[in-house]
Coordinates of C-alpha atoms in Angstrom, one line a residue:
F26 CA 0.0 0.0 0.0
W27 CA 2.9 2.4 0.7
V28 CA 4.2 2.2 -2.9
F29 CA 0.7 2.0 -4.4
P30 CA 0.8 5.7 -5.5
L31 CA 4.0 5.0 -7.5
Y32 CA 2.3 2.1 -9.2
V33 CA -0.7 4.3 -10.1
R34 CA 1.7 6.9 -11.5
S35 CA 3.4 4.2 -13.6
L36 CA 0.1 3.6 -15.3
Q37 CA 0.2 7.0 -16.8
A38 CA -1.9 8.7 -14.2
D39 CA -1.4 12.4 -13.4
Y40 CA -1.8 13.8 -9.9
I41 CA -5.5 14.5 -10.4
Q42 CA -6.0 10.9 -11.6
L43 CA -4.0 9.6 -8.6
A44 CA -6.4 11.6 -6.5
I45 CA -9.4 9.9 -8.1
V46 CA -8.0 6.4 -7.4
T47 CA -7.1 7.4 -3.8
S48 CA -10.6 8.9 -3.3
A49 CA -12.2 5.8 -4.8
L50 CA -10.4 3.7 -2.2
M51 CA -11.7 5.9 0.7
G52 CA -15.1 6.6 -0.9
F53 CA -16.0 2.9 -1.2
A54 CA -14.5 2.3 2.3
A55 CA -16.6 5.2 3.7
L56 CA -19.9 3.5 2.7
V57 CA -19.4 0.3 4.7
P58 CA -18.4 1.0 8.4
I59 CA -21.8 1.9 9.6
P60 CA -23.6 -1.1 8.0
G61 CA -20.7 -3.1 9.3
G62 CA -21.2 -1.7 12.8
L63 CA -24.9 -2.6 12.7
L64 CA -24.0 -6.1 11.7
A65 CA -21.3 -6.3 14.4
D66 CA -24.0 -5.6 17.0
R67 CA -26.3 -8.4 15.8
L68 CA -24.2 -11.3 14.3
D69 CA -21.2 -13.4 15.1
R70 CA -18.3 -11.0 14.7
K71 CA -15.9 -13.7 13.7
K72 CA -18.0 -14.5 10.6
I73 CA -18.3 -10.8 9.7
I74 CA -14.5 -10.4 9.9
I75 CA -13.9 -13.4 7.6
L76 CA -16.6 -12.4 5.1
S77 CA -15.4 -8.8 4.9
W78 CA -11.7 -9.7 4.7
T79 CA -12.2 -12.1 1.8
P80 CA -12.6 -9.4 -1.0
W81 CA -9.4 -7.7 0.2
M82 CA -7.2 -10.5 -1.2
F83 CA -8.6 -9.9 -4.7
A84 CA -7.6 -6.2 -4.7
P85 CA -3.8 -6.7 -5.3
L86 CA -4.6 -9.4 -7.9
I87 CA -6.8 -7.0 -9.8
Y88 CA -4.2 -4.3 -9.6
S89 CA -1.6 -6.7 -11.0
F90 CA -3.5 -7.1 -14.3
A91 CA -4.3 -3.3 -14.8
T92 CA -2.8 -1.7 -17.9
D93 CA -4.4 1.7 -17.2
W94 CA -5.2 3.6 -14.0
T95 CA -8.9 3.3 -14.6
Q96 CA -8.6 -0.5 -14.4
L97 CA -7.6 -0.1 -10.7
I98 CA -11.1 0.9 -9.7
P99 CA -12.5 -2.6 -9.3
G100 CA -9.6 -3.3 -6.9
T101 CA -10.4 -0.2 -4.9
I102 CA -14.0 -1.6 -4.6
C103 CA -12.7 -4.8 -3.1
W104 CA -10.5 -3.0 -0.7
G105 CA -13.4 -0.7 0.3
V106 CA -15.7 -3.6 0.9
S107 CA -13.2 -5.2 3.3
M108 CA -13.6 -2.2 5.6
L109 CA -17.1 -3.7 6.4
G110 CA -15.3 -5.7 9.1
L111 CA -13.4 -2.8 10.7
P112 CA -16.1 -2.2 13.4
A113 CA -16.4 -5.9 14.1
I114 CA -12.6 -6.2 14.7
T115 CA -12.6 -3.2 16.9
A116 CA -15.6 -4.4 18.9
Y117 CA -14.2 -7.9 19.1
V118 CA -11.0 -6.6 20.7
I119 CA -12.6 -4.2 23.1
S120 CA -15.1 -6.8 24.3
N121 CA -12.3 -9.2 25.2
V122 CA -10.5 -6.6 27.4
G123 CA -11.5 -7.1 31.0
D124 CA -10.1 -3.9 32.4
E125 CA -11.4 -0.8 30.7
K126 CA -8.3 1.1 31.8
K127 CA -6.3 -1.0 29.5
V128 CA -8.5 -0.8 26.4
T129 CA -6.3 1.9 24.6
S130 CA -3.1 -0.1 25.2
V131 CA -4.6 -3.3 24.0
L132 CA -6.3 -1.9 20.9
S133 CA -3.2 0.1 20.0
F134 CA -1.1 -3.1 20.5
V135 CA -3.4 -5.0 18.1
W136 CA -3.1 -2.4 15.4
A137 CA 0.6 -2.1 16.0
S138 CA 0.9 -5.9 15.6
Y139 CA -1.0 -5.5 12.3
S140 CA 1.5 -2.9 11.2
F141 CA 4.5 -5.0 12.3
S142 CA 4.6 -7.0 9.0
Y143 CA 4.5 -3.7 7.1
I144 CA 7.9 -2.8 8.6
F145 CA 9.4 -5.4 6.1
A146 CA 6.9 -5.3 3.3
P147 CA 7.6 -2.0 1.6
A148 CA 11.4 -2.5 1.5
V149 CA 11.1 -6.2 0.5
G150 CA 8.4 -5.4 -2.1
T151 CA 10.2 -2.6 -3.8
Y152 CA 13.4 -4.7 -3.8
L153 CA 11.6 -7.6 -5.5
A154 CA 10.0 -5.1 -7.9
T155 CA 13.4 -4.1 -9.2
I156 CA 14.1 -7.7 -10.0
I157 CA 10.8 -9.3 -11.1
G158 CA 8.5 -6.2 -11.6
M159 CA 5.6 -4.8 -9.6
R160 CA 2.9 -7.1 -11.1
P161 CA 4.4 -10.3 -9.8
V162 CA 4.9 -8.6 -6.4
L163 CA 1.2 -7.7 -6.3
Q164 CA 0.3 -11.3 -7.1
I165 CA 2.5 -12.5 -4.3
S166 CA 0.8 -10.0 -2.1
A167 CA -2.6 -11.5 -3.0
L168 CA -1.3 -14.9 -1.9
F169 CA -0.3 -13.5 1.5
A170 CA -3.6 -11.7 1.8
A171 CA -5.4 -15.1 1.3
V172 CA -3.2 -16.7 4.0
S173 CA -3.9 -13.9 6.5
T174 CA -7.7 -14.2 5.8
C175 CA -7.5 -17.9 6.7
I176 CA -5.9 -17.1 10.0
F177 CA -9.2 -15.5 11.1
F178 CA -10.7 -19.0 11.2
L179 CA -8.7 -19.6 14.4
L180 CA -10.6 -16.9 16.3
R181 CA -13.3 -17.9 18.7
S182 CA -16.8 -16.8 17.8
Q183 CA -18.1 -13.7 19.5
H184 CA -21.9 -13.2 19.6
P185 CA -22.7 -9.7 20.8
R186 CA -26.1 -10.6 22.3
K187 CA -24.4 -13.2 24.6
I188 CA -21.9 -10.6 25.7
E189 CA -24.7 -8.2 26.5
S190 CA -26.7 -10.7 28.4
N191 CA -23.7 -11.8 30.5
G192 CA -22.4 -8.3 31.2
K193 CA -23.6 -5.8 33.7
P194 CA -26.5 -3.5 32.5
Q195 CA -25.0 -0.5 30.8
N196 CA -28.0 1.5 29.8
G197 CA -28.1 4.6 32.0
P198 CA -30.6 7.4 32.1
P199 CA -31.5 9.0 28.8
V200 CA -29.7 12.2 29.7
E201 CA -26.5 10.3 30.5
Q202 CA -26.8 8.4 27.2
R203 CA -27.2 11.7 25.3
K204 CA -24.1 13.1 26.9
L205 CA -22.1 10.0 26.0
C206 CA -23.5 10.2 22.4
N207 CA -22.5 13.9 22.1
K208 CA -19.0 13.0 23.5
M209 CA -18.7 10.3 20.8
L210 CA -19.7 12.8 18.1
V211 CA -17.1 15.3 19.3
W212 CA -14.3 12.7 19.1
A213 CA -15.6 11.6 15.7
G214 CA -15.6 15.2 14.5
L215 CA -12.1 15.9 15.6
F216 CA -10.9 12.7 14.0
A217 CA -12.6 13.6 10.8
A218 CA -11.0 17.0 10.7
A219 CA -7.6 15.6 11.3
S220 CA -8.1 12.9 8.6
F221 CA -9.1 15.6 6.2
F222 CA -6.0 17.7 6.6
M223 CA -3.7 14.7 6.7
G224 CA -5.4 13.3 3.6
I225 CA -4.5 16.4 1.5
A226 CA -0.8 15.5 1.4
R227 CA -0.6 11.8 2.5
P228 CA -1.2 10.2 -1.0
Y229 CA 1.5 12.4 -2.5
I230 CA 4.3 11.6 0.0
T231 CA 5.7 8.7 -2.1
P232 CA 5.5 10.5 -5.5
F233 CA 7.2 13.4 -3.8
L234 CA 10.1 11.2 -2.5
A235 CA 10.5 9.6 -5.9
E236 CA 10.1 12.6 -8.2
Q237 CA 11.3 15.6 -6.1
A238 CA 13.7 14.0 -3.6
K239 CA 14.9 11.6 -6.4
F240 CA 14.6 8.5 -4.2
S241 CA 14.9 5.1 -5.9
E242 CA 12.0 2.7 -5.5
F243 CA 14.0 0.7 -2.9
Q244 CA 14.7 3.9 -0.9
V245 CA 11.0 4.8 -1.0
G246 CA 10.3 1.3 0.3
V247 CA 12.8 1.7 3.1
F248 CA 11.2 5.1 4.0
G249 CA 7.8 3.2 4.2
S250 CA 9.4 0.4 6.3
V251 CA 10.7 2.9 8.8
S252 CA 7.3 4.6 8.8
Y253 CA 5.6 1.4 9.7
A254 CA 8.1 0.8 12.5
G255 CA 6.9 4.2 13.8
V256 CA 3.3 2.9 13.6
T257 CA 4.2 -0.2 15.5
L258 CA 6.4 1.2 18.3
M259 CA 4.8 4.6 18.7
G260 CA 1.4 2.9 18.6
V261 CA 2.2 0.9 21.6
A262 CA 3.8 3.8 23.4
L263 CA 0.9 6.2 22.7
G264 CA -1.6 3.6 23.7
R265 CA 0.0 3.2 27.1
L266 CA 0.2 7.0 27.3
G267 CA -3.5 7.2 26.7
D268 CA -4.2 4.7 29.5
K269 CA -1.8 6.2 32.0
W270 CA -2.4 9.9 31.3
K271 CA -5.3 10.8 28.9
R272 CA -6.3 9.7 25.4
S273 CA -6.9 13.2 24.2
G274 CA -3.3 14.0 25.0
A275 CA -2.1 11.0 23.1
I276 CA -4.1 12.1 20.0
G277 CA -2.6 15.6 20.4
F278 CA 0.9 14.2 20.2
C279 CA -0.1 12.1 17.1
L280 CA -1.1 15.3 15.4
L281 CA 2.0 17.2 16.3
F282 CA 4.1 14.3 15.0
Y283 CA 2.5 14.8 11.6
V284 CA 3.5 18.5 11.4
V285 CA 7.1 17.7 12.6
A286 CA 7.3 14.9 9.9
V287 CA 5.8 16.7 6.9
V288 CA 7.5 20.1 7.1
P289 CA 11.1 18.8 6.9
L290 CA 10.2 16.8 3.8
L291 CA 10.2 20.1 1.9
F292 CA 13.8 20.9 2.8
L293 CA 15.6 17.6 3.5
H294 CA 16.2 15.3 0.6
D295 CA 18.9 13.1 2.1
V296 CA 17.8 9.5 2.7
V297 CA 19.5 9.1 6.0
S298 CA 18.3 12.4 7.5
L299 CA 14.7 11.5 6.5
M300 CA 14.6 8.2 8.4
P301 CA 13.7 9.8 11.8
I302 CA 11.1 11.8 9.9
A303 CA 9.6 8.6 8.5
F304 CA 9.4 7.2 12.0
L305 CA 7.5 10.2 13.3
F306 CA 5.3 10.1 10.2
G307 CA 4.3 6.6 11.1
G308 CA 3.5 7.6 14.7
S309 CA 1.2 10.3 13.5
T310 CA -1.2 7.7 12.0
V311 CA -2.2 5.8 15.1
S312 CA -4.8 8.3 16.3
G313 CA -7.6 6.1 14.8
S314 CA -7.0 3.3 17.3
I315 CA -7.0 5.8 20.2
V316 CA -10.3 7.3 19.0
S317 CA -11.8 3.8 18.6
S318 CA -10.7 2.8 22.1
M319 CA -12.3 5.9 23.6
V320 CA -15.6 5.5 21.7
G321 CA -15.7 1.7 22.3
T322 CA -15.3 2.2 26.0
I323 CA -18.2 4.6 26.5
A324 CA -20.5 2.9 24.0
P325 CA -23.4 0.8 25.3
R326 CA -22.6 -2.8 24.8
S327 CA -25.6 -3.3 22.5
K328 CA -24.4 -0.5 20.2
R329 CA -20.7 -0.8 20.4
G330 CA -20.2 -1.8 16.8
L331 CA -22.4 1.0 15.6
W332 CA -20.7 3.6 17.8
V333 CA -17.1 2.7 16.8
S334 CA -18.2 2.7 13.1
I335 CA -19.2 6.4 13.2
P336 CA -15.7 8.0 13.6
Q337 CA -14.3 5.3 11.2
A338 CA -16.9 6.3 8.6
L339 CA -16.4 10.1 9.1
G340 CA -12.7 9.7 8.9
M341 CA -12.9 7.9 5.6
V342 CA -15.4 10.5 4.2
A343 CA -12.8 13.2 5.0
A344 CA -10.1 11.1 3.4
F345 CA -12.3 10.7 0.4
V346 CA -12.6 14.4 -0.2
A347 CA -9.1 15.5 0.8
P348 CA -7.1 13.9 -2.1
Y349 CA -9.0 15.9 -4.7
I350 CA -7.9 19.1 -3.0
G351 CA -4.4 17.7 -2.6
G352 CA -4.1 16.7 -6.2
Y353 CA -5.1 20.1 -7.4
L354 CA -2.7 21.8 -5.1
Y355 CA 0.1 19.3 -5.8
T356 CA -0.3 20.0 -9.5
L357 CA 0.3 23.7 -8.8
S358 CA 3.2 23.0 -6.5
P359 CA 4.0 20.3 -3.9
L360 CA 4.7 23.1 -1.5
Y361 CA 1.1 24.2 -1.6
A362 CA -0.3 20.7 -0.9
F363 CA 2.0 20.1 2.1
L364 CA 1.6 23.5 3.7
V365 CA -2.2 23.4 3.4
S366 CA -2.1 19.9 4.8
V367 CA -0.3 21.0 8.0
S368 CA -2.0 24.3 8.3
G369 CA -5.0 23.1 10.3
I370 CA -3.3 20.4 12.4
P371 CA -1.8 22.6 15.2
L372 CA -5.3 24.1 15.9
I373 CA -6.8 20.6 16.0
A374 CA -4.0 19.4 18.3
L375 CA -4.6 22.4 20.6
V376 CA -8.3 21.5 20.8
A377 CA -7.3 17.9 21.7
F378 CA -5.0 19.0 24.4
T379 CA -7.3 21.6 26.0
K380 CA -10.9 20.9 25.1
L381 CA -11.3 17.2 24.4
K382 CA -12.7 15.3 27.3
D383 CA -11.7 11.7 28.1

């Protein structure tokens, strides 16, 4: 996924067309979290995870046969449909955590573990691409996706209604429920705003490194690997920070990491000096798991899947709109896209530190 924009560009796509492909990814993905959340509150979450993950393995296979950027769209549909299981996975993990004070740490650790394999994937993938080409690499990726989907069969079934009947009653007075709902919407709104500004520049990081900083494909892959190391290690650290201190503060730091990572990209073009920047860039992307842990903790058990799906859906809607703006700005100048992307983040971070309630 890290080098996917380079593959799109190799299919004669300009920056606006790259924006269309990226927006298609997020647009299809934005349609499914809320239906997925409703299903996660009614059906066996294990089955939802398996059924939703299955289309994902077809996405890289479809990409590998594309000869034009428009032929990537069916693959983006498959990837988007796979997001149907995101609320089920989130609710599954949260429901298995006995101590609510450890939810952020556990959920961040799970997503960090997911990112762990990505530490090696971009560097290995781009290295193989220089030898056998990108299309065989994508086909190998489809094979690994199929194997990872099969691993979900090892999970225990989790029926939400059984959890609800076995747990303590969680339905408080209507006034209290409205307060919690408003709190969830505030967190979701902040996450959507952050996703919008980050989404303006994020799809163009790899083209910038390849075309402006003159990185080779392998160097771009190494940058991605270090970035995913940041996702993994910073995800665990920020999850613990959220549990020990406050989750709003952890999100504030994620946002500041994004500013600190993106601005130097405009001035530093040396591979070695950009590696710490790549690590911080990875750490800036873990805010989603922190938001999910917060919302999942305050959500009624009977509506946990639905509640966690709302910030996920809003974040994807924001990420659907943002690449269009980013593509237009990047066509004018990469400087415009990057500066606009970071312009709103400090204010959102300030709100997270000072106004957002845990």
